[in-house]
PDB file of C-alpha atoms and ligand atoms in Angstrom:
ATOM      1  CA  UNK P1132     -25.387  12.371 -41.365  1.00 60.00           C
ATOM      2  CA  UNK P1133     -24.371   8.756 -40.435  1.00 70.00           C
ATOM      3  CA  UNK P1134     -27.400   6.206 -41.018  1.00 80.00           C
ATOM      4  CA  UNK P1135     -28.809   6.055 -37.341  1.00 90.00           C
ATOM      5  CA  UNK P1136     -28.690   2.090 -36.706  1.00 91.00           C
ATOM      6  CA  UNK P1137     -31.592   0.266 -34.394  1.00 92.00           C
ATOM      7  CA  UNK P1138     -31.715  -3.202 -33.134  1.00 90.00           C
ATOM      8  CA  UNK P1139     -35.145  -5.124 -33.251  1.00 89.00           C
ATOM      9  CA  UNK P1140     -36.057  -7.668 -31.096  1.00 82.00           C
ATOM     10  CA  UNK P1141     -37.207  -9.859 -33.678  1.00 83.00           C
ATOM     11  CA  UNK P1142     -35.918 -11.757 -37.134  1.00 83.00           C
ATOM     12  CA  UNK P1143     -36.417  -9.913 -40.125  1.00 81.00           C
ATOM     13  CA  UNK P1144     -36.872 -11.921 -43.465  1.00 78.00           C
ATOM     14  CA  UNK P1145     -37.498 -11.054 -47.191  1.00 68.00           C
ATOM     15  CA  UNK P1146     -40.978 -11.419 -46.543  1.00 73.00           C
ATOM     16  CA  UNK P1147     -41.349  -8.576 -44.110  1.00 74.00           C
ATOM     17  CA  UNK P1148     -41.229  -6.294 -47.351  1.00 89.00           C
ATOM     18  CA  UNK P1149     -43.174  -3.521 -44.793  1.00 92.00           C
ATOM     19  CA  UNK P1150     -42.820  -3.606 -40.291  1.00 92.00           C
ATOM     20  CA  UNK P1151     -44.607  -1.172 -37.866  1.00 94.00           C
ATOM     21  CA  UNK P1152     -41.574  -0.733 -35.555  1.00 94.00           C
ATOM     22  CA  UNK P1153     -41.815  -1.239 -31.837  1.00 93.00           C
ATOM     23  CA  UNK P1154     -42.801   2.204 -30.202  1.00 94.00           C
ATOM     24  CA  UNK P1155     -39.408   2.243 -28.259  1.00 93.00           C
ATOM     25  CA  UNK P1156     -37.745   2.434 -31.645  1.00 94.00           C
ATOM     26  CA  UNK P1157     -40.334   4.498 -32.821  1.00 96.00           C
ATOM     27  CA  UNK P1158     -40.527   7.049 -30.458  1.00 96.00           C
ATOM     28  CA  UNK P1159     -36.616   7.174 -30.875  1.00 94.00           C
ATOM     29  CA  UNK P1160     -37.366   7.445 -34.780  1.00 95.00           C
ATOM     30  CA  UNK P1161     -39.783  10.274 -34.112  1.00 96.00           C
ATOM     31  CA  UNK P1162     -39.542  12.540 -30.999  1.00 94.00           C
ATOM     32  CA  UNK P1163     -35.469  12.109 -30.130  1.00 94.00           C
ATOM     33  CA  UNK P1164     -34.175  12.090 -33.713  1.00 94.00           C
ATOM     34  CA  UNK P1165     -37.125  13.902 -35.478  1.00 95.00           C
ATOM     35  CA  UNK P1166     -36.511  11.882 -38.793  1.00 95.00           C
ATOM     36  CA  UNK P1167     -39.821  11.723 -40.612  1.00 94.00           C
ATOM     37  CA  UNK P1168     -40.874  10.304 -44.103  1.00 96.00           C
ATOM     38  CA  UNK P1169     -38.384   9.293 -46.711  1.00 96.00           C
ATOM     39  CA  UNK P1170     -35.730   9.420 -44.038  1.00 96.00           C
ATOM     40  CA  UNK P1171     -33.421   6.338 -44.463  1.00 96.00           C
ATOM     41  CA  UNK P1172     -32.265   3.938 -41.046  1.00 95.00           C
ATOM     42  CA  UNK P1173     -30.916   0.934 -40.664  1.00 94.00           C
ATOM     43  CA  UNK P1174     -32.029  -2.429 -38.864  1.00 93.00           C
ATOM     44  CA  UNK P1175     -30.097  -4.788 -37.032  1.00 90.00           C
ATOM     45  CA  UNK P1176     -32.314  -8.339 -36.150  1.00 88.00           C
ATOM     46  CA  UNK P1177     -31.934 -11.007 -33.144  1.00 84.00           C
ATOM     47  CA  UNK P1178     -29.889 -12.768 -35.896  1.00 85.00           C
ATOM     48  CA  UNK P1179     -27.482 -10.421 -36.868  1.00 83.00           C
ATOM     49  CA  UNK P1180     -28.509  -9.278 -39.885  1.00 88.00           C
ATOM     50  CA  UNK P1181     -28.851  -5.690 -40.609  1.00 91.00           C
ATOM     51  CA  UNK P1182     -31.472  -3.852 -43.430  1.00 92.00           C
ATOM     52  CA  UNK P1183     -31.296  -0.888 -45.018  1.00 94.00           C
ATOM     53  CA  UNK P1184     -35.485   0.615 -44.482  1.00 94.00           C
ATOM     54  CA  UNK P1185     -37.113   3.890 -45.347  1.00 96.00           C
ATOM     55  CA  UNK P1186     -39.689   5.296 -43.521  1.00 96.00           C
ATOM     56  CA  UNK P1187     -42.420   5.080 -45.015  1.00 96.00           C
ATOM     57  CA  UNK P1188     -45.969   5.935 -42.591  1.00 96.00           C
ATOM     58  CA  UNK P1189     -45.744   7.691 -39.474  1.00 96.00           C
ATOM     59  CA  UNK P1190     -48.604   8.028 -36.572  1.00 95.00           C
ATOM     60  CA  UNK P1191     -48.552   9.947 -33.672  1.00 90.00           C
ATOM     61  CA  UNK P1192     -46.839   6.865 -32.010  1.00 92.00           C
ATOM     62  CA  UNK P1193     -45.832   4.440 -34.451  1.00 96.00           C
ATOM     63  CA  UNK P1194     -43.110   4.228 -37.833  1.00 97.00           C
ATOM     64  CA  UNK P1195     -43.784   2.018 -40.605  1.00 96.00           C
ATOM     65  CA  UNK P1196     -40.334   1.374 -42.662  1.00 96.00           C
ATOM     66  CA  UNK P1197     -39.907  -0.311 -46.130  1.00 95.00           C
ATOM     67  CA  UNK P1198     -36.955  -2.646 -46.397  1.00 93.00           C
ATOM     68  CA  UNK P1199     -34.672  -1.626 -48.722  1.00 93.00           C
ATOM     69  CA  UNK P1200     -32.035  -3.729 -49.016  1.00 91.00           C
ATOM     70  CA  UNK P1201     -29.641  -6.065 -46.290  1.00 92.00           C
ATOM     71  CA  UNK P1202     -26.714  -4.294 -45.553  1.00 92.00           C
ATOM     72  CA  UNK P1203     -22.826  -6.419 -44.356  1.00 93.00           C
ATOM     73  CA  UNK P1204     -19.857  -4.924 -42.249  1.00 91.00           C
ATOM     74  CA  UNK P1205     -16.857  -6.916 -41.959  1.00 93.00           C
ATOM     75  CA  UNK P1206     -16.456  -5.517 -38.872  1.00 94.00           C
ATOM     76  CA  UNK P1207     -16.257  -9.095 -36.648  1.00 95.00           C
ATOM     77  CA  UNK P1208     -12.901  -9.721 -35.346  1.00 97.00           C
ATOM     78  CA  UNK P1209     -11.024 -12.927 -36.456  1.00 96.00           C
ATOM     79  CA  UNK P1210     -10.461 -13.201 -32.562  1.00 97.00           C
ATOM     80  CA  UNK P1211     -12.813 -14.658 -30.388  1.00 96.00           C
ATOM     81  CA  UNK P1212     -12.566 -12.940 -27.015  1.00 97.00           C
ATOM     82  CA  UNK P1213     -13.738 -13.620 -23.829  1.00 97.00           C
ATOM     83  CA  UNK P1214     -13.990 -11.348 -21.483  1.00 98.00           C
ATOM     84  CA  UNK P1215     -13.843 -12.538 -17.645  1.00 98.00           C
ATOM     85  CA  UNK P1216     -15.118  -9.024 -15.467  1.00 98.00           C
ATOM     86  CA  UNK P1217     -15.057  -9.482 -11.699  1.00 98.00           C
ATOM     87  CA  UNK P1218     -18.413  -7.537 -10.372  1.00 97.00           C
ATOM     88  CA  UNK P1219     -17.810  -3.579  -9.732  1.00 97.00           C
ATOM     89  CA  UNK P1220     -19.785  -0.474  -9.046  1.00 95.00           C
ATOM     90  CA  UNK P1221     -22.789  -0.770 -11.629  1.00 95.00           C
ATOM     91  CA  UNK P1222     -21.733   2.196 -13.773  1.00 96.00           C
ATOM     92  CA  UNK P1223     -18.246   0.466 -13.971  1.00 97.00           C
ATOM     93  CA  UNK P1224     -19.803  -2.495 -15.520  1.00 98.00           C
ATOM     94  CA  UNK P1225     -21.795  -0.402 -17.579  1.00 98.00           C
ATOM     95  CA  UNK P1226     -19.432   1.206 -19.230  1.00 98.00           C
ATOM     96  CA  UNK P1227     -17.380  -1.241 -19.530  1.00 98.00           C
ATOM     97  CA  UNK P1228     -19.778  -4.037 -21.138  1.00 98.00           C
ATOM     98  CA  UNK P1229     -20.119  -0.641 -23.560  1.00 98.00           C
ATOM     99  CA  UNK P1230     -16.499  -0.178 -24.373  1.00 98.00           C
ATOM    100  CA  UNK P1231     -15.951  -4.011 -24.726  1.00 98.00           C
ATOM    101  CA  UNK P1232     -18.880  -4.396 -27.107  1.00 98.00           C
ATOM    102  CA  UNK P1233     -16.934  -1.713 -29.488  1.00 98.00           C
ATOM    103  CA  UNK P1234     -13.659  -3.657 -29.205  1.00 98.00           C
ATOM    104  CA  UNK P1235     -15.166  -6.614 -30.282  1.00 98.00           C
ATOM    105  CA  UNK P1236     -15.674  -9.209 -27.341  1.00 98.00           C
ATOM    106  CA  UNK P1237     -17.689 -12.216 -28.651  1.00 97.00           C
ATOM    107  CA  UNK P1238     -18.186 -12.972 -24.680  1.00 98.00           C
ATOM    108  CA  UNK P1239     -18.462 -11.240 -21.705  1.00 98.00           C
ATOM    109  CA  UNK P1240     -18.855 -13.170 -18.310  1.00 98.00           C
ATOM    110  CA  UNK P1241     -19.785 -11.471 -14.855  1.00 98.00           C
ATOM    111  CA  UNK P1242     -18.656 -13.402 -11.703  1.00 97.00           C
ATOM    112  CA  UNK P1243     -18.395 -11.973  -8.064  1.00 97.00           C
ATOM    113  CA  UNK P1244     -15.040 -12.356  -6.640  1.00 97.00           C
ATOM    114  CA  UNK P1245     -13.472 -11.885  -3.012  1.00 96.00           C
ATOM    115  CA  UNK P1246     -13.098  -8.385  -3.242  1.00 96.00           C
ATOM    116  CA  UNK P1247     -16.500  -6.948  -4.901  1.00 95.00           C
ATOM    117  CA  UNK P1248     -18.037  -4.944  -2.345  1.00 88.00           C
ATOM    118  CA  UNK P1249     -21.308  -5.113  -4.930  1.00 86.00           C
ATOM    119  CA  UNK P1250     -22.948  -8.627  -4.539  1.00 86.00           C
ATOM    120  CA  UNK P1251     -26.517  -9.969  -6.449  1.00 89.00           C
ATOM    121  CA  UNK P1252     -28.705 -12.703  -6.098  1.00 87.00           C
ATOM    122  CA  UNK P1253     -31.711 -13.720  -7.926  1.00 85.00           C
ATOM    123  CA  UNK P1254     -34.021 -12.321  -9.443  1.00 87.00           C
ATOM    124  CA  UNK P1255     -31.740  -8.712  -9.696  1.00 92.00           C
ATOM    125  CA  UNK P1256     -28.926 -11.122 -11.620  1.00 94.00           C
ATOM    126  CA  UNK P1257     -31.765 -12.103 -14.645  1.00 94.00           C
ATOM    127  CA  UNK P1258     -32.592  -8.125 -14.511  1.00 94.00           C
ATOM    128  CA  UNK P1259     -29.170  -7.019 -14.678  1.00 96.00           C
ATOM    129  CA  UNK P1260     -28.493  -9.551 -17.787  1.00 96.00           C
ATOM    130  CA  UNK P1261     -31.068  -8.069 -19.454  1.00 95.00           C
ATOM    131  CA  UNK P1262     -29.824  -4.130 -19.181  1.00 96.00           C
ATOM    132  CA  UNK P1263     -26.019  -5.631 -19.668  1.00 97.00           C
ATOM    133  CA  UNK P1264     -27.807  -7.126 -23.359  1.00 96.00           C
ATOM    134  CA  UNK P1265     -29.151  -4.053 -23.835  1.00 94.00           C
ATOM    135  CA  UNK P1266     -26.569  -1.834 -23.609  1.00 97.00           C
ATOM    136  CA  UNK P1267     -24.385  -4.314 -25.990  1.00 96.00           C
ATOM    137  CA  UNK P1268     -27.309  -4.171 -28.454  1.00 93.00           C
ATOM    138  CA  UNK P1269     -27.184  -0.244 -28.219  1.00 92.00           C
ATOM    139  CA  UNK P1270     -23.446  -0.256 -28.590  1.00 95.00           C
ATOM    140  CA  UNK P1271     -23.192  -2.803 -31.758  1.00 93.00           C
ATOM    141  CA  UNK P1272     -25.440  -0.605 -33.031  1.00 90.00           C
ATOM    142  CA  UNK P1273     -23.458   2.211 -32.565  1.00 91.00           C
ATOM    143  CA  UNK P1274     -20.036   0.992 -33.546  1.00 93.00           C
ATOM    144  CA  UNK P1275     -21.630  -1.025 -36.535  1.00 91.00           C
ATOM    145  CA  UNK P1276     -20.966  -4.586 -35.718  1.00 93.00           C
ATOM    146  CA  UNK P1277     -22.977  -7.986 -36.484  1.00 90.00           C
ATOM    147  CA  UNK P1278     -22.807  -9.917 -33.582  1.00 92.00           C
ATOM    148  CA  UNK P1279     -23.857  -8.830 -30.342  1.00 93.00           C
ATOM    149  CA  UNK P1280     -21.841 -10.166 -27.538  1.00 97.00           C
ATOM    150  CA  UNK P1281     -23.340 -13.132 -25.623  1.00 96.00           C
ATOM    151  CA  UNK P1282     -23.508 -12.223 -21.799  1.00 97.00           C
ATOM    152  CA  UNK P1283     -23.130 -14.859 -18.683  1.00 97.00           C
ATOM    153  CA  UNK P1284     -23.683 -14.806 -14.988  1.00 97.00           C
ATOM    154  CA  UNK P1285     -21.402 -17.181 -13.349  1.00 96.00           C
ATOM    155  CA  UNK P1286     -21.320 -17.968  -9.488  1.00 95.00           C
ATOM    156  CA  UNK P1287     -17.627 -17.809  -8.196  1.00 96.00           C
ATOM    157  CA  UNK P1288     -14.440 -18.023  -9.421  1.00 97.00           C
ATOM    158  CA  UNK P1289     -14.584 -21.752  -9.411  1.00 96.00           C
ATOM    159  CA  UNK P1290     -17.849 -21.549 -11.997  1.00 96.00           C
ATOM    160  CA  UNK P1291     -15.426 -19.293 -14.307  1.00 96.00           C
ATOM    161  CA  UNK P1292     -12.211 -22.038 -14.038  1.00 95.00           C
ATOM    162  CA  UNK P1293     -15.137 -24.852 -14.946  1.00 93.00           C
ATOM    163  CA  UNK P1294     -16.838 -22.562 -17.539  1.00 93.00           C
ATOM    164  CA  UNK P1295     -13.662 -21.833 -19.350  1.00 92.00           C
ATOM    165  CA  UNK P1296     -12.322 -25.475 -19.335  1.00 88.00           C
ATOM    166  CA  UNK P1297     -15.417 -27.032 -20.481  1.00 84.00           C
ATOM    167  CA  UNK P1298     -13.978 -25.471 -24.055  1.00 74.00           C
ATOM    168  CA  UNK P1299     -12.859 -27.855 -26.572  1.00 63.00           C
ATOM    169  CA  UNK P1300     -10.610 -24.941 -28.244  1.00 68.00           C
ATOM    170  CA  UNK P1301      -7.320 -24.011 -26.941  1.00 78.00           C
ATOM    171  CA  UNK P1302      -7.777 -20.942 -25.233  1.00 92.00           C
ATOM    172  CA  UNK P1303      -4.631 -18.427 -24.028  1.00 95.00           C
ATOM    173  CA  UNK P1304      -5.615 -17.357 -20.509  1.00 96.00           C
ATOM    174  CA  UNK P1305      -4.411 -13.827 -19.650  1.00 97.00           C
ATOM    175  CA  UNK P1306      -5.717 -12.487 -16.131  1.00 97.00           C
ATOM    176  CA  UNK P1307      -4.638  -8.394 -15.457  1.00 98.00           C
ATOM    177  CA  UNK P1308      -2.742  -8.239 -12.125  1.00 97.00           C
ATOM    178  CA  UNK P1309      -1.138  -5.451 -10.925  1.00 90.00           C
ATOM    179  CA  UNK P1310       0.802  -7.556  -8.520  1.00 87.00           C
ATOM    180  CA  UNK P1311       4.537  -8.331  -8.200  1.00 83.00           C
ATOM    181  CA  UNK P1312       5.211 -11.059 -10.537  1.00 82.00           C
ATOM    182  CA  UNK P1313       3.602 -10.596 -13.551  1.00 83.00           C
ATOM    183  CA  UNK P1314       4.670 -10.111 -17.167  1.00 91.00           C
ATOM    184  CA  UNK P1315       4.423  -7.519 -19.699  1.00 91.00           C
ATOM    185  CA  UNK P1316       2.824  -8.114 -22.599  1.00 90.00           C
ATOM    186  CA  UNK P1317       6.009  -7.882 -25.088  1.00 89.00           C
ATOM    187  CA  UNK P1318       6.377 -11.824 -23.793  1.00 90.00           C
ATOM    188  CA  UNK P1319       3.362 -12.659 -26.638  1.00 89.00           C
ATOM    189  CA  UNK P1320       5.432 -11.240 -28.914  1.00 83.00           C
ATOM    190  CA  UNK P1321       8.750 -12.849 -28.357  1.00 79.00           C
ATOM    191  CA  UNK P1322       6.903 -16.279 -27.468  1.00 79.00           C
ATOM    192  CA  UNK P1323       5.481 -15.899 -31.053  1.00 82.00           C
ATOM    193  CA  UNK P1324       1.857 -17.239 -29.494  1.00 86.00           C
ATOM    194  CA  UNK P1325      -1.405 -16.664 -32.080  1.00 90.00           C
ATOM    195  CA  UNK P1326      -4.197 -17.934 -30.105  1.00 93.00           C
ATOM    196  CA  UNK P1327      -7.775 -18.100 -32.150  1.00 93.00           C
ATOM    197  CA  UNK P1328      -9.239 -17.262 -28.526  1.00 95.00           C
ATOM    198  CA  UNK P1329      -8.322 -15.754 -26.034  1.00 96.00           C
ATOM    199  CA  UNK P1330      -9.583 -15.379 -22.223  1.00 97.00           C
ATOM    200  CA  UNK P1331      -8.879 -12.047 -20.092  1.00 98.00           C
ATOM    201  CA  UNK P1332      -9.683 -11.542 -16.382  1.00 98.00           C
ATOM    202  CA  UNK P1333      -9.923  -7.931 -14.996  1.00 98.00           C
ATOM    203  CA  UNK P1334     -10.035  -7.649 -11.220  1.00 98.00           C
ATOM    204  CA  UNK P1335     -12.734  -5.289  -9.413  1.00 97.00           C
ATOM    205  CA  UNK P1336     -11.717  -2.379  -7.883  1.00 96.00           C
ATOM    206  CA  UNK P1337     -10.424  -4.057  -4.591  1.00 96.00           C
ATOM    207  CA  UNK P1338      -7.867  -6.123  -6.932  1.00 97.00           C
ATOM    208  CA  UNK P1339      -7.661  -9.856  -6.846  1.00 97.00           C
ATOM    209  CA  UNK P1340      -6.386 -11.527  -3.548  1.00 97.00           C
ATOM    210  CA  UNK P1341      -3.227 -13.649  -3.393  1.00 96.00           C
ATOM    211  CA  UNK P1342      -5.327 -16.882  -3.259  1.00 97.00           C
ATOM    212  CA  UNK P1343      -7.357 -15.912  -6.383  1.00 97.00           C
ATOM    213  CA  UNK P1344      -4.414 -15.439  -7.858  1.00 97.00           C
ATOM    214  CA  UNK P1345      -2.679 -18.707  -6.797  1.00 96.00           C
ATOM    215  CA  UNK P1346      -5.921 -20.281  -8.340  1.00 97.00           C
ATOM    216  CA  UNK P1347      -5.440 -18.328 -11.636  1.00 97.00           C
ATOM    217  CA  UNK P1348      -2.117 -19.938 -11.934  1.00 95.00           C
ATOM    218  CA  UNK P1349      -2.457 -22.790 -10.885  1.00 96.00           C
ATOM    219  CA  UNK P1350      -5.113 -23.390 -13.815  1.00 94.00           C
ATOM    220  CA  UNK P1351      -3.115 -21.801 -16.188  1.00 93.00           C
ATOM    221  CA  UNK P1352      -4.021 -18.267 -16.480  1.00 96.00           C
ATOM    222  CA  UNK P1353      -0.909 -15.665 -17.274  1.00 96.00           C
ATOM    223  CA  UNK P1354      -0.775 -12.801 -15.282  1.00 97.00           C
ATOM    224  CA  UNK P1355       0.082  -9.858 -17.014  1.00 97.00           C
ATOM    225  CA  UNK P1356       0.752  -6.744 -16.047  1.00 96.00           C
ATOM    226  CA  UNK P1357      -0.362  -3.124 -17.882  1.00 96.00           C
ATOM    227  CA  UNK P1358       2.145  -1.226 -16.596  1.00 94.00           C
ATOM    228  CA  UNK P1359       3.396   1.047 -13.703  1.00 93.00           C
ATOM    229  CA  UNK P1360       0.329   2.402 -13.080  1.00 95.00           C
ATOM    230  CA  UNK P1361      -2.834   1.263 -11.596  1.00 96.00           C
ATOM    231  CA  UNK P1362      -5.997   1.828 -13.785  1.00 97.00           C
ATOM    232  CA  UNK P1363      -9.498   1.987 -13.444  1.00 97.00           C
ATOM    233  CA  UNK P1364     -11.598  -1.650 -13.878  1.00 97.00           C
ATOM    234  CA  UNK P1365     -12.837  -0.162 -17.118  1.00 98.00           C
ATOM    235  CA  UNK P1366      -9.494   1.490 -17.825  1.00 98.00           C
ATOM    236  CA  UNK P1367      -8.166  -1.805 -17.576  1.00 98.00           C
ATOM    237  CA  UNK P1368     -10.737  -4.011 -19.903  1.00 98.00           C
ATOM    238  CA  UNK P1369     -10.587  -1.119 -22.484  1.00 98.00           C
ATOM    239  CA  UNK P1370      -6.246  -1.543 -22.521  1.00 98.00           C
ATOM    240  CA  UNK P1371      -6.288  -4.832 -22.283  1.00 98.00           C
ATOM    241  CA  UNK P1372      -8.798  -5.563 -25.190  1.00 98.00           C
ATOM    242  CA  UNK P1373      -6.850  -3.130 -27.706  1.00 98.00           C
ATOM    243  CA  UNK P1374      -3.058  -4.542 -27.073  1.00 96.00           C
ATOM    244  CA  UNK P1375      -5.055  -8.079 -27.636  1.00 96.00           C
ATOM    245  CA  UNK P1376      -6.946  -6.600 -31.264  1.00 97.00           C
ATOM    246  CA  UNK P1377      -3.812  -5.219 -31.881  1.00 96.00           C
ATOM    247  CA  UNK P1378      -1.847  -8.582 -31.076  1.00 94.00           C
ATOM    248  CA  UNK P1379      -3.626 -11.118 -32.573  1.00 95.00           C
ATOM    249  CA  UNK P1380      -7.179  -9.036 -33.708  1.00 96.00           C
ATOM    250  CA  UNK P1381      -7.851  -6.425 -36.216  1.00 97.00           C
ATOM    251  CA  UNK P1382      -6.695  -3.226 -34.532  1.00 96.00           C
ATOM    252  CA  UNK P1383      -3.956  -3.419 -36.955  1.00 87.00           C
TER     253      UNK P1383
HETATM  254  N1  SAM D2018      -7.029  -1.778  -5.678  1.00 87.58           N
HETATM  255  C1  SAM D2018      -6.053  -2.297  -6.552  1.00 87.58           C
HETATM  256  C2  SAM D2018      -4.702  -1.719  -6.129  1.00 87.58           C
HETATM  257  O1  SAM D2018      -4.683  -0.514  -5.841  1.00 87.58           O
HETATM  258  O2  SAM D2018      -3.750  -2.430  -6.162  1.00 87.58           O
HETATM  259  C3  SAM D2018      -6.376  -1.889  -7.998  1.00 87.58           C
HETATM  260  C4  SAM D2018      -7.456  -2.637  -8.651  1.00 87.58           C
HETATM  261  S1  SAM D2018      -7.763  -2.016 -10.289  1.00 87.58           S
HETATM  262  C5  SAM D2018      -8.700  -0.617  -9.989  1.00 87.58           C
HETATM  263  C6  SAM D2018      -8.921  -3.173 -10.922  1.00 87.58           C
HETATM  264  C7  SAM D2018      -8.324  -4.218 -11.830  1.00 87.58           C
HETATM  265  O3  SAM D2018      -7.794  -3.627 -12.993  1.00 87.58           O
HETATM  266  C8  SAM D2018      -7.203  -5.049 -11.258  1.00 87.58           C
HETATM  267  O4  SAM D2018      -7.642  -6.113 -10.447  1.00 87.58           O
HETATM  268  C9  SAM D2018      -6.528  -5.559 -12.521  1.00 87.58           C
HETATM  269  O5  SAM D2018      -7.228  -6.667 -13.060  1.00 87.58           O
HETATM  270  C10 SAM D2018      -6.666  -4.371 -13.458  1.00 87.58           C
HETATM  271  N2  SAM D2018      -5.505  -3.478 -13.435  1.00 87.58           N
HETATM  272  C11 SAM D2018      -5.471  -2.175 -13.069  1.00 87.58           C
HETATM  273  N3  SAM D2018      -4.246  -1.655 -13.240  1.00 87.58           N
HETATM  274  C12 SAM D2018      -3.466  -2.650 -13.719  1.00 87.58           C
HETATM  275  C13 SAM D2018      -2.115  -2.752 -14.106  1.00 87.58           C
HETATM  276  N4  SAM D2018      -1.302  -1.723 -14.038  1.00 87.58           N
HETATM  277  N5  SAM D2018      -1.671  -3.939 -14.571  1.00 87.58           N
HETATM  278  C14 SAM D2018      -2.483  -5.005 -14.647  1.00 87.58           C
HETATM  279  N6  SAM D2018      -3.781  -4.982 -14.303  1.00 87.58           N
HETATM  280  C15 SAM D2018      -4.275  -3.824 -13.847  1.00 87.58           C
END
């Protein structure tokens, strides 16, 4: 059986030779996976780091672990990607925030734009940080990677343009449009391009309007188009990420 993986809230160091787990992890440990004594998981800290541990004590509620050793995956892409996601239905986001953690985003921003028929305001945007963190911890875990990718809340589109210039790297700017006018991919390979980082905006399920899209170019973004057909937001951010590993990443 694969070595279930958990994420702690905390920094583990050499000196923590024993931890009580949290009871979330715990009851995890003991009531949904049933592992007991001797049984062997794996820890992944607020820093990145991950630990081999064995269990070691178990109480009705709580699992003590041993750490065994620190464990390394080279499993962080050589391309930093940031991911630009215009707001959609909840589960949308969800699952894409999800899907985007496993193809190795290093950034995913959230912005409303003219078309999102779902809107938030304070104090529901801290909350739904916090769940969009968690389900990135949850899927690192899953798909074995070190960093977990940092989330942001921007205002408007004007917030992303700022947020995105404000970096001293040079950053390729792709945004998916559907509309008339926009390239295929195959022009990053003929244009020869390797970007370290690269920026992709996926619309919400509206689209993007023409003035959006005038802005986009106007600061530089590419539109690019993913064919004929029109895909799902999270169809979208899951295509768009793997032609981009595969590009310039490690989907190779
Ligand atoms: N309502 C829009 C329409 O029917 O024209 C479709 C919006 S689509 C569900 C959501 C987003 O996914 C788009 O804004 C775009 O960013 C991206 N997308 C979907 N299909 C695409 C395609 N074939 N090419 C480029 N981007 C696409």
């Amino acid at each position: 059986m694969t070595r279930q993986v958990f994420f702690l809230p905390s920094v583990i160091t050499h000196e923590n030779k024993e931890i009580v787990l949290p009871s979330e992890v715990s009851h995890q440990i003991l009531r949904v996976l049933r592992l007991s004594r001797g049984d062997v998981v794996e820890l992944r800290d607020e820093s990145g780091r991950s630990w081999k541990a064995e269990i070691v004590r178990v109480s009705k509620k709580l699992v003590q672990v041993a750490l065994l050793e620190e464990v390394f995956y080279a499993t962080e892409s050589p391309l930093g990607v940031k991911l630009f996601l215009a707001l959609a239905r909840s589960d949308r986001i969800d699952l894409a925030v999800r899907q985007a953690t496993e193809l190795g985003v290093k950034e995913i921003i959230l912005f409303p734009s003219a078309r999102s028929s779902y809107r938030l305001e304070q104090p529901k945007i801290q909350d739904r940080i916090l769940r969009w963190d968690k389900i990135a911890q949850e899927a690192v875990c899953q798909c074995r990677r070190m960093e977990v990718p940092r989330i942001f809340y921007k205002k408007d589109l004007e917030e992303v343009m700022t947020f995105v210039e404000g970096e001293s790297e040079d950053i390729l700017k792709i945004v998916a449009s559907e509309m008339n006018g926009s390239y295929g991919m195959e022009i990053f390979l003929s244009a020869k391009v390797k970007p370290d980082t690269v920026a992709i905006a996926v619309g919400p399920e509206g689209g993007w309007t023409e003035e959006e899209m005038a802005i986009f170019e106007s600061r530089k973004w590419i539109p690019v188009s993913l064919g004929p057909r029109i895909l799902r937001y999270e169809t979208a951010v899951v295509v768009m990420l793997s032609l981009c590993q595969f590009l310039w990443g490690d989907m190779k």
